[in-house]
Structures are given as structure tokens and as C-alpha cells.
Coordinates of C-alpha atoms in Angstrom, one line a residue:
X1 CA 0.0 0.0 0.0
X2 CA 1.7 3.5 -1.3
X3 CA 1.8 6.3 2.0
X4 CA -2.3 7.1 1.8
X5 CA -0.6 10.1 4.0
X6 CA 2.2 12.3 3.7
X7 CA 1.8 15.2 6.3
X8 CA -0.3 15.3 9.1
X9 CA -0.7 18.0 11.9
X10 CA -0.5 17.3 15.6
X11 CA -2.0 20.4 18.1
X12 CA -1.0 19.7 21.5
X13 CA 2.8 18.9 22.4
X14 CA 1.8 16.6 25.3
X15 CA 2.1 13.0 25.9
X16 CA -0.7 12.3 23.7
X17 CA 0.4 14.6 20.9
X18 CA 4.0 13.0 21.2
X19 CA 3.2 9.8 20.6
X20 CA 0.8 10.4 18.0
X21 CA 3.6 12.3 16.2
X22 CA 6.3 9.2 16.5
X23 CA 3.2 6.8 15.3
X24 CA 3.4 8.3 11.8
X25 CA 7.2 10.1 11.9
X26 CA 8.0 6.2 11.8
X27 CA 6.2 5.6 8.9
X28 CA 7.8 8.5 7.1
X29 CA 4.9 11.1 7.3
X30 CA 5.7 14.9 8.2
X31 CA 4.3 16.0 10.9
X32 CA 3.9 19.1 12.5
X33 CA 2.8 19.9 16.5
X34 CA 1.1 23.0 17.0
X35 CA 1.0 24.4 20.4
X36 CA 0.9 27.7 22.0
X37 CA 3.4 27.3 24.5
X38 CA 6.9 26.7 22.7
X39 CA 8.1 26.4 26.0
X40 CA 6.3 23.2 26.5
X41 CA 8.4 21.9 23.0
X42 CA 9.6 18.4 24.6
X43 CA 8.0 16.3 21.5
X44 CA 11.5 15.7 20.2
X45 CA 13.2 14.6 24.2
X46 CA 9.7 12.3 24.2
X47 CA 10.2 10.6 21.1
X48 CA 13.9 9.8 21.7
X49 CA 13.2 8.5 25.1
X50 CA 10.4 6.0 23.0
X51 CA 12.3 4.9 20.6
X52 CA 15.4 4.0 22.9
X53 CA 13.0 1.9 24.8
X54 CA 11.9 0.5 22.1
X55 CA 15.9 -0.4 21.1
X56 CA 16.0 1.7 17.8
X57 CA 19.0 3.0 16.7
X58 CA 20.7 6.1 17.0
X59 CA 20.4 6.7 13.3
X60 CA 16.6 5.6 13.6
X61 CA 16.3 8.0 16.6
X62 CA 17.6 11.0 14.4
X63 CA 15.8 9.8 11.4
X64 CA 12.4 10.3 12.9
X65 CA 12.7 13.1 15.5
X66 CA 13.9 15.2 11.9
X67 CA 10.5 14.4 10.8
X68 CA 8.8 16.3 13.7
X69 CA 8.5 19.7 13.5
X70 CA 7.3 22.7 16.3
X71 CA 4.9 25.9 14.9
X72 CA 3.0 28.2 17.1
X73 CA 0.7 29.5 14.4
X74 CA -2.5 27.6 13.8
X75 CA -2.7 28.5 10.5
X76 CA 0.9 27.8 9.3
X77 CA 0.7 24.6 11.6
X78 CA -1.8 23.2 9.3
X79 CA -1.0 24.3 5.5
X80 CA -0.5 21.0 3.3
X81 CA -2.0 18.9 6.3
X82 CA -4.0 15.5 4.7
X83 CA -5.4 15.1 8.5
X84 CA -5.3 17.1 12.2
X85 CA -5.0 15.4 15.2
X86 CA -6.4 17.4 17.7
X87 CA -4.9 16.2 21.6
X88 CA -6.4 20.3 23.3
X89 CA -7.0 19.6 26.8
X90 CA -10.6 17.9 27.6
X91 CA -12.8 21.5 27.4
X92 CA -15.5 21.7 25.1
X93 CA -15.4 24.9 24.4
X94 CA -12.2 25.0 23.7
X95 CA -12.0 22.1 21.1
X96 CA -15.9 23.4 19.9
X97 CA -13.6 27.2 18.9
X98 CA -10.5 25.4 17.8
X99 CA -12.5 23.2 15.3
X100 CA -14.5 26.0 13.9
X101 CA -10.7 27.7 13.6
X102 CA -9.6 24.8 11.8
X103 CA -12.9 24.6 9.7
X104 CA -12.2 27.9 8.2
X105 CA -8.5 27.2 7.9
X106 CA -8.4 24.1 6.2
X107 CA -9.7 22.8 2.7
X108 CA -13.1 20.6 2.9
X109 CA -11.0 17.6 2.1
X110 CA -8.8 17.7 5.2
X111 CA -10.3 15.2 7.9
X112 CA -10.5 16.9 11.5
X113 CA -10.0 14.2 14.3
X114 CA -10.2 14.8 18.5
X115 CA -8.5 12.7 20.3
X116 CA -10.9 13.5 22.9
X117 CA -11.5 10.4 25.5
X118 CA -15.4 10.9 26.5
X119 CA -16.6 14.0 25.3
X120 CA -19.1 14.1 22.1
X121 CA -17.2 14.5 18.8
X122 CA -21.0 16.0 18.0
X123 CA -21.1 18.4 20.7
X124 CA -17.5 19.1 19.4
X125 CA -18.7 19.4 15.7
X126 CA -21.4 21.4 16.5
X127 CA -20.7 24.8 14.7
X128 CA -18.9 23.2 12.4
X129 CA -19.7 24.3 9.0
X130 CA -18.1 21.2 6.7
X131 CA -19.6 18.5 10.2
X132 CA -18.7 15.6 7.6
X133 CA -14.9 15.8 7.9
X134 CA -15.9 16.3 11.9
X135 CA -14.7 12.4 13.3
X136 CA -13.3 10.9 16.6
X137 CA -10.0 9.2 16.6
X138 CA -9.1 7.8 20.2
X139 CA -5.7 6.7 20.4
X140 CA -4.7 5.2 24.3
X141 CA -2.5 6.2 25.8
X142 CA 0.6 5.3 25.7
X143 CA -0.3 6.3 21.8
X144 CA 3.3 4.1 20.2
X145 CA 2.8 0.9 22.1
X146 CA -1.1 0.3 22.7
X147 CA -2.3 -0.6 19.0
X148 CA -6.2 0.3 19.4
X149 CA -7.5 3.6 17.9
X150 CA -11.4 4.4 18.3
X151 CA -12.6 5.6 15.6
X152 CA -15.6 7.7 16.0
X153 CA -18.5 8.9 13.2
X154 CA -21.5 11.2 14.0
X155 CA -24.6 11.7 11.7
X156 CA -22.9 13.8 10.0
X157 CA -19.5 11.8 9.1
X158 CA -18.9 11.3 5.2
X159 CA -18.5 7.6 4.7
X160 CA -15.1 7.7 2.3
X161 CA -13.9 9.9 5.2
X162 CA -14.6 8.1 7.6
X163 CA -13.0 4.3 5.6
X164 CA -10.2 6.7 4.9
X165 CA -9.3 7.3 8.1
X166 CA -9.4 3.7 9.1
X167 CA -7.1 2.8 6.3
X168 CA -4.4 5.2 7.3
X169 CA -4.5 4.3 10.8
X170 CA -4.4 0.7 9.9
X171 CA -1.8 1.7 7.3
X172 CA -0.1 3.7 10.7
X173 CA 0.7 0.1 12.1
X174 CA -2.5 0.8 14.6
X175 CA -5.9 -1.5 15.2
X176 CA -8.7 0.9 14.3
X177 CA -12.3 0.0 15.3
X178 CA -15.7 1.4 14.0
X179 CA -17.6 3.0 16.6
X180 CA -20.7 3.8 14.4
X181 CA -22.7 6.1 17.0
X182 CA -21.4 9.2 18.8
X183 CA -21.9 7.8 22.6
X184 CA -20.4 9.2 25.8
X185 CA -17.2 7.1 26.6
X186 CA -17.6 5.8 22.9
X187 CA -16.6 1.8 22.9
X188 CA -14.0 1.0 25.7
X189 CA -14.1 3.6 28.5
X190 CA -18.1 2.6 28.7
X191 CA -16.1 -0.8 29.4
X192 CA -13.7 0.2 31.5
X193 CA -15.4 2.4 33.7
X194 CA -18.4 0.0 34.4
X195 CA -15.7 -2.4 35.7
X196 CA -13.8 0.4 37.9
X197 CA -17.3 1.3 39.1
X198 CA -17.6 -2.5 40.3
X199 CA -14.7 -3.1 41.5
X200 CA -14.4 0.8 43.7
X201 CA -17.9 -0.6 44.9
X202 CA -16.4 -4.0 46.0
X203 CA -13.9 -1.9 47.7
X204 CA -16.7 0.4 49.7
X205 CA -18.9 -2.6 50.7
X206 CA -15.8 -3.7 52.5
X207 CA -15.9 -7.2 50.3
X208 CA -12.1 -7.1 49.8
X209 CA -9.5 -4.3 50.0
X210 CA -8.1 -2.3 46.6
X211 CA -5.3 -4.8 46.6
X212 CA -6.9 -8.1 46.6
X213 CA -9.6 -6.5 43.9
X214 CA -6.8 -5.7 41.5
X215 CA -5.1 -9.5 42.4
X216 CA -8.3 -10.5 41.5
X217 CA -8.5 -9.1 38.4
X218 CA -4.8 -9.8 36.9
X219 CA -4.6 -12.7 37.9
X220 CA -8.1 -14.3 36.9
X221 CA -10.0 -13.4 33.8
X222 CA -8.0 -10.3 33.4
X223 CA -4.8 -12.2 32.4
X224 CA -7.3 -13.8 29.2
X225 CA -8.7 -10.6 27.8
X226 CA -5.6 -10.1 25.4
X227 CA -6.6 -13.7 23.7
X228 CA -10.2 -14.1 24.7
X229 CA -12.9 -11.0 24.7
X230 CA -16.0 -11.0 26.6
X231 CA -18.2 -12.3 23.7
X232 CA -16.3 -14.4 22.2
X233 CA -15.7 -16.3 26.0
X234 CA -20.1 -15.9 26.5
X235 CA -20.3 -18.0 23.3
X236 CA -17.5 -20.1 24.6
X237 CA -19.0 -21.0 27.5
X238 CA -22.4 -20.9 25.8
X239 CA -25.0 -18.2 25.6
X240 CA -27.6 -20.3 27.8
X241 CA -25.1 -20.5 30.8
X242 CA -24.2 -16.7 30.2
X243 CA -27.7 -16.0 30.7
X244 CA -28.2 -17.8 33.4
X245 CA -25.4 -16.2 35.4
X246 CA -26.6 -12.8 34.0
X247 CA -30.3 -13.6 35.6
X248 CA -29.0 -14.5 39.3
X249 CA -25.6 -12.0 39.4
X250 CA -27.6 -8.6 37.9
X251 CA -29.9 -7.8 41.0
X252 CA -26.2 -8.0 43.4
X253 CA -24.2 -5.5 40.4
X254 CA -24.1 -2.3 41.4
X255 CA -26.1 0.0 38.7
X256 CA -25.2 3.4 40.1
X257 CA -25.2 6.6 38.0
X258 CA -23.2 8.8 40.3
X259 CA -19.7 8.3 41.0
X260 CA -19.3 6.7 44.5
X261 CA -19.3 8.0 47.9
X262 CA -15.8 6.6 48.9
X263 CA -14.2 8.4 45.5
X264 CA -15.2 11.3 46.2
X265 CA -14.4 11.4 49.7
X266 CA -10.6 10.1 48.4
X267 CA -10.9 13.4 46.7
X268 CA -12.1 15.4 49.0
X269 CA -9.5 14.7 51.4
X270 CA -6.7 15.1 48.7
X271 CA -5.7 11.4 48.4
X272 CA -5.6 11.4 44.7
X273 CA -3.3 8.2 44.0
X274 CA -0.1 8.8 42.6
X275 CA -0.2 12.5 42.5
X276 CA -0.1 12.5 46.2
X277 CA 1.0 9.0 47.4
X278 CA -1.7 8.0 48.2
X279 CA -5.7 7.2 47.0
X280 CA -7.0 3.4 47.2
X281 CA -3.5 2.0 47.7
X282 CA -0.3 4.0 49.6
X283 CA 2.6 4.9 47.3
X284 CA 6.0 6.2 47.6
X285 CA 8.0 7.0 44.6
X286 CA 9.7 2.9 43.9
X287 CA 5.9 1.9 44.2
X288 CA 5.1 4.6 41.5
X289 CA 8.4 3.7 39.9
X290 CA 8.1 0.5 39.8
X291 CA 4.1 0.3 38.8
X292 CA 5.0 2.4 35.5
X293 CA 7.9 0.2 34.8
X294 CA 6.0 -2.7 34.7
X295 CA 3.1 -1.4 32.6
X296 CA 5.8 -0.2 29.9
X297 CA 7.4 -3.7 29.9
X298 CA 4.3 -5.3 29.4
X299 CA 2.7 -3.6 27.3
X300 CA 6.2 -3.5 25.1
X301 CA 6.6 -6.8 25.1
X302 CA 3.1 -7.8 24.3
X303 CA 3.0 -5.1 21.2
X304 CA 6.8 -7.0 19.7
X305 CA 4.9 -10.1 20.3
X306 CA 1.6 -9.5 18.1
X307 CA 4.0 -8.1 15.5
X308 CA 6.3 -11.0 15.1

């Protein structure tokens, strides 16, 4: 497949923009970061620090960082841009004015894409005057080693625009996935957070302490969810049996619409997890250490694995 991309714009510098950046300045695509603050400019330092983990070269190294440039002009950011990444901090309004900027900046045939995590790409799109090159693309973070990218339409989303963008992030060395309706939390945060809410809720009841929650998880059907998704192991196991369970286990699963009582009072009295050493669990900086370490090794080694 020829390059289906050859410059792309990034706005945001962050961790998020970053590794968005490397994904295609590895592929040989120009990219540009736009961000307001040039004093923020650590894309390059980022990327280096990436790639050594990942055991590239030096030459490598060089080879991509060159393809990573810095502007602090919107509209020179994105001239010759095929798509924008936008990775603006999570305010609506903010992304809702910056989209309308980039609307009036950029021809119709340039896709706009948030990186936003939960919030509506329609609320986003909303004064948008060209809504059909308006999409979600939700890269996880970190962007260069977790493969999945949510791909988001609303009602509006033109359908070659939309394939398009699946075929470049596919072409990107990512796993794209059609989300085909604008929800809040799209596809996997609505996952994720129903089994956080769970398993803080375990935790609240007093049923087992954060520890032997998270033990529970990593160690028993969460150590299968790489090889074996939840509907593929319901068939597995057989849709009569899953409903079974689902009929006596439902009443006892906690269904709340309001984030729980003990989060907020972690909050409230400034135990925010790592940022302060401690939230559910205590941490000191070789816990913190240690627990990022570990997610970076995995997820490294997992990512070489499914490419090999």
C-alpha cells in the first residue's frame, strides 16, 4: 500500500500529541505539533526516550525526530496537512472554537479528528460548518505501544472519510475500530469504567480491600482478555449458561449513575493516588516507579509479540 498520508498536523505537544507524532514520523509522514506554548516543546526529548526503549537505533532515533517539526501559528501549523490530530486539553469549548478555527482554515477535504477520550465528537462538531470531515480518533494512551485507535462517526460523518481514516490508521501500524454512533465514553471507556465502578464498589462494601480487587483481576479473567474477549468467552462457554449467570448475578451488580461515595471522599481529602502517594493504595516513589515500569514492559513486550 503507497503512503495514503504524507503530512499530518498534531495540536497539542503533550504526551498524547507525542506519541501520535512518532506513530506516523515512523512511517515516514511529516508531521507538524502546533502548540501555544513553545516552552512546553519536549516532543522531540519524548520521542527519543520511546524509541530508545523500544531499542532503535541512533540513526533511527535521528531519522524520525527530523520528521517532527514545532509551529505556534495555527494557520501555518496546518497548511499541506492531509489530517489534524487534535490532543487540546478535555474543554469543550475549547475544542468546539478550535475546530471552527480549523474549519475555516483548512480545505473541505482535510479530515479533522479529537483525540478526545469521552466527550461528544458531536457536541465538538457542533458549529462546524463542513460536520462531515468532523470524526473521533481515540488513540490510548501510551499512543506508540497500545495498538487500538477508536474511531468515532457522528450523523454527519462522510462515509469515504470516515473508511479513509481507518485505512491510514491501519496503514499507521495501529488496530482501528468502527464506533458507528457518537456515545459518551464511545466503545472501551463505557467498558472500562463499568468495571472500575464495580470493582471501587467491592472496595466500599468492604468485600475485599483495593489490593486483593486488583489481584483478583490480573490474575483471573483479566490475564485472558488479550486472547479471549468478553463475547467471544459468553459464546465459549455458551449463551444459555451466560444468561443464566446474567439472571442470578444482575440484581447484586451495582447499577449506580453517580460516581461513588468513597471516590469522592478520596478526593475530598486530597488522596488522589499517585499525584499524592496515596488514593486506594499507599505509594512512595519505587511503588510509583516500579508500577509504570512494569506497565511499559508489558505492554512493550506484548506489542513485539503480536508483530512478530
Amino acid at each position: 500500500m503507497n503512503n495514503p498520508v504524507t503530512r499530518i498536523t498534531v495540536l497539542g505537544g503533550g504526551l498524547m500529541g507525542s506519541g501520535i507524532a512518532q506513530i506516523f514520523a515512523a512511517r515516514g509522514v511529516e508531521v507538524t505539533i502546533y502548540d501555544i506554548d513553545a516552552g512546553a516543546w519536549t516532543a522531540p526529548d519524548t520521542i527519543r526516550i520511546n524509541l530508545q526503549r523500544m531499542q532503535a537505533d541512533e540513526a533511527t532515533i535521528e531519522e524520525v525526530v527530523s520528521r517532527v517539526v514545532f509551529c505556534d501559528r495555527l494557520a501555518e501549523s496546518v497548511k499541506g496537512a492531509q489530517i489534524v490530530f487534535e490532543c487540546v486539553p478535555e474543554q469543550l469549548a475549547l475544542k468546539q472554537r478550535l475546530f471552527c478555527e480549523l474549519d475555516a482554515l483548512c480545505p473541505p477535504e482535510t479530515i479533522l479528528a479529537s483525540n478526545t477520550s469521552v466527550i461528544s465528537i458531536s457536541e465538538i462538531a457542533r458549529d462546524v460548518t463542513h460536520k462531515q470531515r468532523v470524526l473521533g480518533t481515540h488513540f490510548w494512551n501510551p499512543a506508540f505501544l497500545i495498538p487500538l485507535v477508536e474511531v468515532i462517526r457522528t450523523r454527519w460523518t462522510d462515509d469515504v472519510l470516515f473508511e479513509r481514516t481507518f485505512d491510514i490508521l491501519a496503514w499507521a501500524g495501529k488496530r482501528p475500530v468502527r464506533v458507528n454512533k457518537d456515545v459518551p465514553g464511545f466503545l472501551v471507556n463505557r467498558l472500562q469504567h463499568a468495571l472500575w465502578r464495580e470493582a471501587i464498589y467491592l472496595v466500599e462494601q468492604g468485600i475485599a480491600d483495593a489490593r486483593t480487587v486488583d489481584e483478583g483481576i490480573r490474575y483471573g479473567f483479566g490475564i485472558r482478555l488479550p486472547t479471549l474477549g468478553p463475547l467471544e468467552n459468553a459464546d465459549m462457554v455458551g449463551t444459555d449458561l451466560t444468561l443464566a449467570i446474567h439472571e442470578y448475578i444482575f440484581p447484586h451488580l451495582n447499577n449506580a449513575t453517580t460516581p461513588s461515595p468513597l471516590l469522592r471522599q478520596l478526593v475530598s481529602e486530597g488522596k488522589l493516588g499517585f499525584k499524592s502517594g496515596s488514593g486506594f493504595q499507599t505509594w512512595n516513589d519505587a511503588s510509583i516507579n516500579e508500577s509504570r515500569e512494569r506497565l511499559l514492559n508489558y505492554l512493550q513486550r506484548v506489542t513485539q509479540q503480536s508483530e512478530e
